[in-house]
């Protein structure tokens, strides 16, 4: 099938999403959500809510999941390799991953490698576009990705087993268990992913060499309702992974990289009179080992251990107004081959206000100030409003100031670190219009932002490289999200998707930032009838510049990739399901980075057991 025909299909077959909307001051009590502030203080920004049914139709990596379901662009060093996002035209360090309300971006690199996170340990994933530094801290400029282990307190006992086997000896298996009563809720899962990843390049005799990988994740969430006013929650995750980095030539040196990350969070929530309080204590570790030549002894390594304490007080002045204050403290202890041994202390305070003025109009504002021994923090703020024009239409507006602090590598790297770096700063505004009629949803958002003091590593007079505050970037664009669901007798259709147009220019050169496409379009169509279901996914990414001068010699050409899947339920209660998925259906030859070829058409079969 030609590219034009593929693009035509994409235009009409768009990806699954649910638009989140919060109109009430009070949170729902039957479910304890892991991230209260996402639900209560993001009413004026665009949020995509992706539930477990969408998660199960995608590959296990967070990269693949978001690539086919959102407007985020990913710079991927080959299948399963290092993966960096660009959200609304920003850099990888300006997108934050939030785990159960806690920012988990690397303190060494300032970003998350999206191929080190498996989606199947979470029951929902939210994608919030736009600034969020007041609540989620450094890096929340382009947007935030929220990984949620929400707890339900209803009588439940459920086991879930999924196993996937595909080409290149690719195996993904997950076992999950949920046990809950009205007072206790327990949810745990273990996930294993591995692949030889030795696919043949399309149109070539060569294969992807040294690309094998494996990873294992253990996720646990536990909640206990002490009484009607107090509850405890505990969340834990352990990730262990190893990747052999794919070669770009037959003579290249074979390398590998090992990650070991742990995350632990304890929360105590309490209610009395007109107050709600939330105490959060988190301990997060990240550790890596890099083998520059796997045939030789020796490696470089590094890691950071972080303690985070947060205490929040919510005060309800009335049924329609709420004031929230957050006091937090973070201590980072880092050590490694390049940064030596260093630490950083950050304390801060945030105030958040939300008020429902009428049945049709509400607004919210927030402000934050931080104090640190490593940098001077600006005052951050966010203000927004939402107005319901009619039963089928509402408008929203948001304006904010956000930031990103220098990383441990930026500050302390031996011979190159710069202790005088300032945080990157960003002002941004967005306006959105949401239309919903029966089972149809359409959300349009226009946005713009200015980023200053961007940190770049540049060569010095001595021939070394060092980070400095240099670039200024102007960004503007538009996003369209749509969805439609219809049921006729036992026939169900889901049609949904999104389109992103992004201009992200260096103000000095007036050139588009490299690895930021002007256009991205994703989509899917799903159909089910009785025990059978099928779906079709599609992804279009426009041309991408790979150099800062936008040289036409070094453009990655636009590509269209499609997946199709079918499954059948062999039981009455949706207990036993078997399916098959074909990825890259039209065998598209494409790259997300120069010389980093992606696999052609490949097959996966899967089995799901729920009992």
XYZ file of C-alpha atoms in Angstrom:
611
model
C 0.000 0.000 0.000
C 1.380 3.416 -0.905
C 2.149 6.104 1.665
C -0.701 8.289 0.410
C -3.246 5.530 0.958
C -1.786 4.790 4.397
C -2.029 8.452 5.345
C -5.645 8.509 4.158
C -6.447 5.598 6.459
C -4.710 7.284 9.380
C -6.744 10.417 8.854
C -9.916 8.465 9.542
C -8.763 5.809 11.991
C -7.697 7.649 15.113
C -6.380 6.512 18.528
C -8.239 5.659 21.745
C -8.528 8.128 24.575
C -10.875 9.379 27.267
C -11.073 13.073 28.142
C -10.794 13.687 31.864
C -12.903 16.427 33.362
C -13.254 17.532 36.968
C -16.187 19.693 38.008
C -16.403 18.912 41.715
C -14.185 20.128 44.543
C -14.395 16.799 46.406
C -12.693 13.586 45.274
C -14.607 10.344 44.930
C -14.462 8.211 48.079
C -15.012 4.712 46.676
C -11.637 4.830 44.902
C -8.436 6.162 46.435
C -6.510 7.706 43.564
C -2.735 7.774 43.718
C -2.453 11.370 42.477
C -5.062 13.624 44.111
C -3.751 16.856 42.599
C -3.980 15.573 39.040
C -7.716 15.033 39.594
C -8.406 18.232 41.547
C -6.065 20.934 40.188
C -5.771 20.241 36.455
C -9.264 21.266 35.467
C -8.046 23.971 33.088
C -5.548 21.855 31.110
C -5.787 19.053 28.569
C -5.674 15.528 30.053
C -5.825 12.215 28.210
C -6.927 9.321 30.404
C -5.808 5.938 29.063
C -7.267 2.969 30.941
C -6.230 -0.674 31.229
C -8.177 -1.746 28.132
C -6.036 0.588 25.997
C -2.849 -0.506 27.801
C -3.481 -4.181 26.982
C -3.662 -3.519 23.212
C -0.172 -2.027 23.039
C 3.384 -3.212 23.434
C 4.731 -3.318 26.983
C 7.117 -0.345 26.749
C 5.921 3.130 27.678
C 7.507 4.396 24.449
C 5.334 2.267 22.170
C 2.211 2.879 24.241
C 2.493 6.680 24.131
C 3.772 6.772 20.560
C 0.569 5.176 19.236
C -1.863 6.935 21.568
C -0.640 10.519 22.063
C 0.930 13.430 20.222
C 4.309 12.943 21.940
C 7.216 12.325 19.567
C 9.928 9.816 20.525
C 13.565 9.773 19.488
C 14.303 6.060 19.823
C 17.779 4.560 19.344
C 16.274 1.404 17.856
C 13.615 -0.941 19.223
C 13.956 -1.262 22.995
C 16.982 1.064 23.162
C 17.289 4.525 24.785
C 14.110 6.521 24.158
C 13.635 10.286 24.614
C 10.373 12.251 24.251
C 9.539 15.637 22.776
C 6.248 16.897 24.223
C 4.852 20.077 22.637
C 8.206 20.831 21.009
C 10.296 20.653 24.180
C 13.375 18.601 25.023
C 13.465 15.211 26.752
C 14.415 16.851 30.061
C 11.284 19.021 29.899
C 8.817 16.129 30.145
C 8.216 14.627 33.590
C 7.135 11.097 34.463
C 5.027 11.075 37.643
C 4.720 7.794 39.543
C 1.733 7.846 41.919
C 2.152 11.607 42.344
C 5.986 11.640 42.634
C 8.376 13.032 39.993
C 10.739 10.165 39.034
C 12.875 11.789 36.337
C 16.550 10.860 36.639
C 18.570 13.235 38.809
C 21.627 12.374 36.694
C 20.200 13.075 33.238
C 17.070 15.085 34.061
C 14.846 12.794 31.986
C 13.223 9.363 31.943
C 14.206 6.661 29.483
C 10.718 5.559 28.387
C 11.945 2.101 27.394
C 12.791 1.352 31.027
C 9.130 1.538 32.086
C 6.650 -1.270 31.471
C 3.039 -0.118 31.242
C 1.410 -3.379 32.356
C 1.985 -2.785 36.062
C -0.438 0.180 36.094
C -4.224 0.314 35.891
C -4.319 3.725 34.225
C -1.975 6.245 32.617
C -2.784 9.956 32.309
C -1.109 12.386 29.921
C -1.351 16.039 30.959
C -0.167 18.557 28.389
C 1.416 21.835 29.440
C 3.187 23.177 32.493
C 2.954 21.579 35.916
C 6.048 22.656 37.870
C 4.055 24.133 40.758
C 2.911 20.637 41.755
C 5.349 18.252 40.019
C 8.596 20.192 40.137
C 11.568 20.392 37.807
C 11.058 19.528 34.128
C 7.267 19.805 33.985
C 7.345 22.222 31.023
C 6.124 20.283 27.982
C 3.829 18.028 30.006
C 3.622 15.206 32.513
C 3.021 11.451 32.179
C 1.201 9.955 35.179
C 1.607 6.261 36.055
C -1.187 5.300 38.441
C -1.807 2.419 40.845
C -5.284 3.477 42.018
C -6.839 1.426 44.818
C -10.474 0.291 44.937
C -12.157 -0.614 48.222
C -14.834 -3.041 47.077
C -15.020 -6.793 47.719
C -12.732 -8.185 45.023
C -10.542 -11.181 44.365
C -9.019 -11.305 40.894
C -6.056 -12.901 39.145
C -4.786 -11.739 35.785
C -2.222 -13.551 33.653
C -1.072 -12.337 30.247
C 1.618 -13.814 28.022
C 2.776 -12.534 24.635
C 5.161 -14.263 22.235
C 6.363 -12.713 19.009
C 8.997 -12.639 16.314
C 12.661 -12.195 17.297
C 11.963 -14.471 20.292
C 10.172 -11.597 22.020
C 8.412 -12.611 25.242
C 6.277 -10.501 27.555
C 4.525 -11.978 30.567
C 2.649 -10.352 33.428
C 0.864 -11.780 36.440
C -1.312 -9.567 38.600
C -3.444 -10.122 41.673
C -6.057 -7.849 43.255
C -7.561 -8.513 46.679
C -9.836 -5.954 48.286
C -12.485 -5.483 50.956
C -14.145 -2.333 52.223
C -11.118 -1.713 54.485
C -8.153 -3.299 52.696
C -6.984 -3.111 49.094
C -3.971 -4.977 47.706
C -2.749 -4.926 44.123
C 0.494 -6.490 42.873
C 1.994 -7.492 39.549
C 5.230 -8.842 38.161
C 6.231 -8.229 34.551
C 8.997 -9.806 32.472
C 9.997 -8.617 28.992
C 12.818 -10.004 26.863
C 13.823 -10.203 23.221
C 16.697 -11.348 21.019
C 15.747 -8.274 18.939
C 17.664 -9.623 15.949
C 15.264 -8.533 13.220
C 16.363 -8.268 9.602
C 16.548 -4.770 8.121
C 13.965 -4.161 5.388
C 15.566 -4.398 1.948
C 18.969 -5.360 3.369
C 20.849 -8.541 4.241
C 21.986 -7.175 7.604
C 20.310 -7.851 10.924
C 20.025 -5.856 14.117
C 23.133 -7.025 15.958
C 23.797 -6.837 19.717
C 20.251 -5.551 20.342
C 19.037 -8.102 22.903
C 17.384 -6.885 26.091
C 15.473 -8.011 29.156
C 13.748 -6.306 32.072
C 11.729 -7.316 35.105
C 9.345 -5.093 37.084
C 7.582 -5.714 40.385
C 4.747 -3.337 41.362
C 2.883 -3.371 44.669
C 0.098 -1.113 45.988
C -1.517 -1.552 49.399
C -4.190 0.494 51.117
C -5.732 0.273 54.567
C -8.689 2.308 55.805
C -8.015 2.753 59.526
C -11.422 4.355 59.949
C -13.718 6.677 57.990
C -11.270 9.570 58.513
C -7.831 7.969 58.122
C -6.161 5.737 55.562
C -2.680 4.438 54.780
C -1.304 3.637 51.324
C 1.975 2.056 50.334
C 3.347 1.856 46.787
C 6.517 0.089 45.705
C 8.237 -0.680 42.409
C 11.481 -2.467 41.564
C 12.916 -2.416 38.039
C 15.910 -4.449 36.836
C 16.947 -4.345 33.197
C 19.811 -4.911 30.780
C 20.152 -3.794 27.161
C 22.860 -4.507 24.628
C 22.955 -1.370 22.493
C 22.338 -2.102 18.807
C 25.277 -1.619 16.441
C 25.270 0.942 13.642
C 28.001 -0.933 11.709
C 29.497 -4.425 11.628
C 32.781 -3.181 13.093
C 31.293 -1.179 15.959
C 32.208 -2.114 19.543
C 29.573 -4.066 21.420
C 28.267 -2.247 24.498
C 25.595 -2.811 27.120
C 23.767 -0.883 29.825
C 22.214 -2.043 33.086
C 19.504 -0.201 35.056
C 18.358 -0.906 38.595
C 15.692 1.411 40.030
C 13.573 1.219 43.174
C 10.652 3.399 44.258
C 8.852 3.326 47.592
C 6.081 5.647 48.779
C 4.106 5.728 52.037
C 1.046 8.003 52.316
C -1.141 8.818 55.288
C -4.394 10.676 54.511
C -6.624 12.121 57.207
C -9.861 14.143 57.362
C -11.237 16.229 60.205
C -13.759 19.078 60.226
C -13.065 21.137 57.058
C -9.507 19.834 56.629
C -7.887 17.004 54.664
C -4.201 16.242 55.192
C -1.810 14.096 53.185
C 1.639 13.057 54.391
C 3.904 11.459 51.776
C 7.297 9.896 52.412
C 9.198 8.531 49.416
C 12.576 6.849 48.929
C 13.756 6.513 45.319
C 16.995 5.066 43.976
C 18.471 4.964 40.480
C 21.610 3.088 39.506
C 23.342 2.279 36.213
C 26.342 0.354 34.906
C 27.684 1.065 31.417
C 30.002 -1.423 29.717
C 31.874 0.382 26.947
C 33.144 -2.961 25.598
C 31.377 -6.102 26.754
C 34.417 -8.193 25.846
C 36.569 -6.350 28.383
C 36.506 -6.107 32.159
C 35.377 -2.797 33.604
C 32.477 -0.378 33.484
C 31.402 3.094 34.520
C 28.581 3.568 36.987
C 26.526 6.101 38.859
C 23.432 6.543 40.927
C 21.317 8.822 43.080
C 19.388 8.090 46.252
C 16.525 10.499 46.923
C 14.380 11.075 49.989
C 11.163 13.074 49.475
C 8.829 14.316 52.184
C 5.565 16.145 51.447
C 2.866 17.419 53.760
C -0.308 18.862 52.263
C -3.224 20.547 54.021
C -6.526 21.000 52.184
C -8.970 23.478 53.685
C -12.559 23.649 52.393
C -13.812 27.169 52.951
C -17.153 26.063 51.529
C -18.580 23.419 49.222
C -17.362 25.484 46.290
C -13.935 26.740 47.377
C -10.767 25.011 48.500
C -7.306 26.178 49.600
C -4.389 23.760 49.538
C -0.883 24.228 50.921
C 2.025 21.868 50.260
C 5.297 21.806 52.184
C 8.014 19.564 50.798
C 11.651 18.620 51.243
C 13.905 16.614 48.920
C 17.425 15.363 49.535
C 19.442 13.868 46.665
C 22.679 11.979 47.294
C 24.559 11.238 44.089
C 27.747 9.360 43.324
C 29.377 7.938 40.235
C 32.317 7.646 37.891
C 31.803 11.125 36.460
C 30.207 13.149 39.260
C 32.112 11.988 42.334
C 30.045 12.238 45.512
C 27.639 15.179 45.824
C 24.303 15.994 47.397
C 21.522 18.510 46.975
C 18.807 19.760 49.332
C 15.571 21.328 48.081
C 12.726 22.668 50.184
C 9.632 24.404 48.933
C 6.105 25.608 49.568
C 3.103 25.700 47.234
C -0.317 27.303 47.595
C -3.218 26.146 45.408
C -6.695 27.639 45.237
C -9.806 26.401 43.468
C -13.283 27.932 43.422
C -16.535 27.133 41.671
C -18.152 30.534 41.047
C -21.334 29.310 39.370
C -22.706 26.096 37.904
C -20.945 27.103 34.666
C -17.722 28.774 35.772
C -14.754 27.810 37.944
C -11.149 28.896 38.235
C -7.900 27.874 39.937
C -4.524 29.383 40.696
C -1.298 28.186 42.330
C 2.089 29.574 43.314
C 5.374 27.973 44.436
C 8.778 29.013 45.791
C 11.770 26.722 46.307
C 15.049 27.018 48.185
C 18.145 24.982 47.326
C 21.869 24.817 47.973
C 22.488 24.127 44.276
C 20.637 26.881 42.386
C 18.438 29.950 42.775
C 14.823 29.087 42.087
C 12.324 31.454 40.425
C 8.804 31.995 41.734
C 6.466 29.648 39.828
C 2.746 30.085 39.232
C -0.243 28.805 37.324
C -3.675 30.324 36.768
C -6.595 28.947 34.781
C -10.336 28.991 34.303
C -13.042 26.801 32.809
C -16.407 28.000 31.547
C -19.331 25.828 30.442
C -20.916 27.585 27.479
C -23.702 25.026 27.077
C -24.485 21.407 27.826
C -22.312 20.352 24.897
C -19.509 22.912 24.931
C -16.997 24.401 27.389
C -13.939 26.629 27.212
C -10.768 26.578 29.290
C -7.673 28.742 29.684
C -4.360 28.310 31.497
C -1.234 30.445 31.926
C 1.832 29.315 33.890
C 5.512 29.762 34.646
C 7.601 26.589 34.901
C 11.225 25.559 35.190
C 13.887 22.836 34.988
C 16.844 22.665 37.361
C 20.381 21.616 36.344
C 21.069 17.891 36.714
C 23.869 16.271 38.704
C 25.766 15.734 35.438
C 25.308 19.419 34.511
C 26.623 20.618 37.865
C 29.245 18.108 38.927
C 30.618 16.202 35.902
C 34.374 15.951 36.392
C 36.237 18.684 34.500
C 33.084 19.978 32.816
C 30.336 20.666 35.368
C 29.138 24.247 35.843
C 28.079 25.236 39.367
C 26.865 28.647 38.131
C 24.034 27.264 35.999
C 20.579 28.778 36.391
C 17.323 26.826 36.030
C 15.632 26.886 32.632
C 12.466 28.998 32.733
C 9.288 28.880 30.669
C 6.167 30.993 30.303
C 3.283 29.316 28.518
C -0.373 29.803 27.745
C -3.071 27.595 26.262
C -6.715 27.895 25.361
C -9.009 24.959 24.677
C -12.521 24.285 23.468
C -14.232 20.979 24.267
C -17.336 19.854 22.412
C -19.236 16.747 23.500
C -22.536 15.459 22.189
C -23.837 12.066 23.293
C -20.954 9.659 22.534
C -18.866 12.094 20.501
C -15.978 14.173 21.914
C -13.850 16.831 20.235
C -11.172 18.839 22.049
C -9.144 21.575 20.366
C -6.202 23.259 22.108
C -3.935 26.085 20.930
C -0.808 26.866 22.930
C 2.361 28.926 22.963
C 5.437 29.137 25.177
C 8.750 30.934 25.613
C 11.727 29.100 27.122
C 14.850 30.949 28.304
C 18.186 29.944 29.846
C 18.082 26.549 28.136
C 21.046 24.442 29.191
C 23.284 23.170 26.391
C 26.618 21.373 26.443
C 28.990 23.342 24.165
C 32.754 23.168 23.409
C 35.040 25.465 25.419
C 38.315 27.155 24.475
C 40.204 24.327 26.164
C 38.611 21.743 23.870
C 36.330 20.219 26.500
C 32.535 20.413 26.628
C 30.647 22.232 29.381
C 26.992 23.163 30.017
C 25.913 26.818 29.848
C 22.628 28.742 29.835
C 22.379 29.829 26.214
C 19.311 29.153 24.105
C 15.941 30.835 23.917
C 13.129 28.949 22.235
C 9.680 30.011 21.018
C 7.030 27.308 20.667
C 3.479 27.375 19.379
C 1.095 24.777 18.064
C -2.295 23.099 18.154
C -3.710 19.748 19.225
C -6.931 18.015 18.276
C -8.347 15.079 20.256
C -11.496 13.301 19.209
C -13.418 10.210 20.161
C -16.645 8.437 19.336
C -18.247 5.344 20.818
C -21.363 3.662 19.548
C -23.219 0.479 20.461
C -25.884 -1.183 18.300
C -27.293 -4.331 19.850
C -24.161 -6.453 20.403
C -21.989 -4.432 18.027
C -19.612 -1.862 19.533
C -17.423 0.656 17.721
C -14.708 2.940 19.108
C -13.269 5.621 16.872
C -10.824 8.133 18.328
C -7.535 9.919 17.800
C -5.333 12.969 17.928
C -3.322 15.308 15.727
C -0.460 17.606 16.795
C 1.038 20.542 14.917
C 4.220 21.882 16.527
C 6.553 24.776 15.725
C 9.572 24.945 18.048
C 12.187 27.512 16.964
C 15.540 28.654 18.253
C 15.010 32.429 18.559
C 18.565 33.204 17.424
C 18.609 31.080 14.264
C 14.855 30.876 13.615
C 15.355 27.174 12.873
C 13.090 24.340 14.021
C 14.605 22.368 16.905
C 15.952 19.075 15.635
C 13.948 15.938 16.415
C 10.697 17.914 16.624
C 8.300 17.031 13.760
C 5.828 19.648 12.569
C 3.111 17.007 12.230
C 2.155 13.892 14.133
C -1.086 11.932 13.813
C -2.092 8.775 15.659
C -5.238 6.720 15.562
C -7.147 3.482 15.997
C -10.501 1.936 15.259
C -11.838 -0.951 17.327
C -14.857 -3.187 16.860
C -16.327 -5.934 19.013
C -19.250 -8.314 18.554
C -20.153 -10.814 21.261
C -16.891 -12.661 22.026
C -14.809 -11.381 19.121
C -13.002 -8.058 18.802
C -10.562 -6.402 16.415
C -8.612 -3.150 16.260
C -6.460 -1.161 13.872
C -3.805 1.348 14.977
C -1.922 3.844 12.874
C 0.873 6.344 13.394
C 2.047 9.094 11.048
C 5.173 11.131 11.843
C 6.213 13.993 9.574
C 9.706 14.858 8.365
C 12.232 15.429 11.167
C 15.382 17.562 11.069
C 18.405 15.878 12.685
C 20.745 18.905 12.707
C 20.386 22.365 14.262
C 20.880 24.090 10.877
C 17.886 22.161 9.435
C 20.017 20.854 6.572
C 17.856 19.049 3.990
C 20.661 16.487 3.618
C 19.962 15.132 7.079
C 16.193 14.835 7.253
C 14.470 11.706 8.486
C 11.643 11.160 6.048
C 8.018 10.981 7.162
C 6.667 7.516 7.841
C 3.391 5.718 8.422
C 3.237 2.610 10.600
C 0.103 0.530 11.227
C -0.789 -2.366 13.532
C -3.771 -4.701 13.469
C -5.037 -7.166 16.048
C -7.895 -9.613 16.634
C -8.846 -11.691 19.663
C -11.570 -14.073 20.757
C -12.988 -14.800 24.197
C -13.578 -18.546 24.675
C -15.500 -18.212 27.957
C -18.751 -16.653 29.154
C -17.150 -14.397 31.764
C -14.235 -13.035 29.712
C -11.864 -15.445 31.468
C -9.966 -16.980 28.562
C -8.944 -14.810 25.607
C -6.574 -15.578 22.716
C -5.393 -13.035 20.181
C -2.907 -12.169 17.484
C -1.335 -8.845 16.521
C 0.576 -7.849 13.394
C 2.867 -4.858 13.927
C 4.068 -2.663 11.039
C 1.373 -4.186 8.873
C 2.513 -2.548 5.616
C 6.210 -3.341 6.244
C 7.240 0.326 6.346
C 10.994 1.009 6.203
C 11.587 3.776 8.765
C 14.019 5.164 11.323
C 13.502 7.244 14.452
C 17.225 8.138 14.450
C 19.751 8.018 11.588
C 21.042 4.478 11.002
C 18.720 3.149 13.719
C 16.416 0.956 11.642
C 13.163 -0.283 13.112
C 11.679 -3.758 12.483
C 9.448 -4.596 9.547
C 6.241 -6.610 9.690
C 6.201 -8.895 12.735
C 3.706 -11.123 14.504
C 2.729 -11.531 18.160
C 0.293 -14.033 19.667
C -1.084 -13.617 23.170
C -3.149 -15.303 25.851
C -5.063 -13.505 28.618
C -6.537 -15.278 31.639
C -8.767 -13.440 34.148
C -10.182 -15.438 37.020
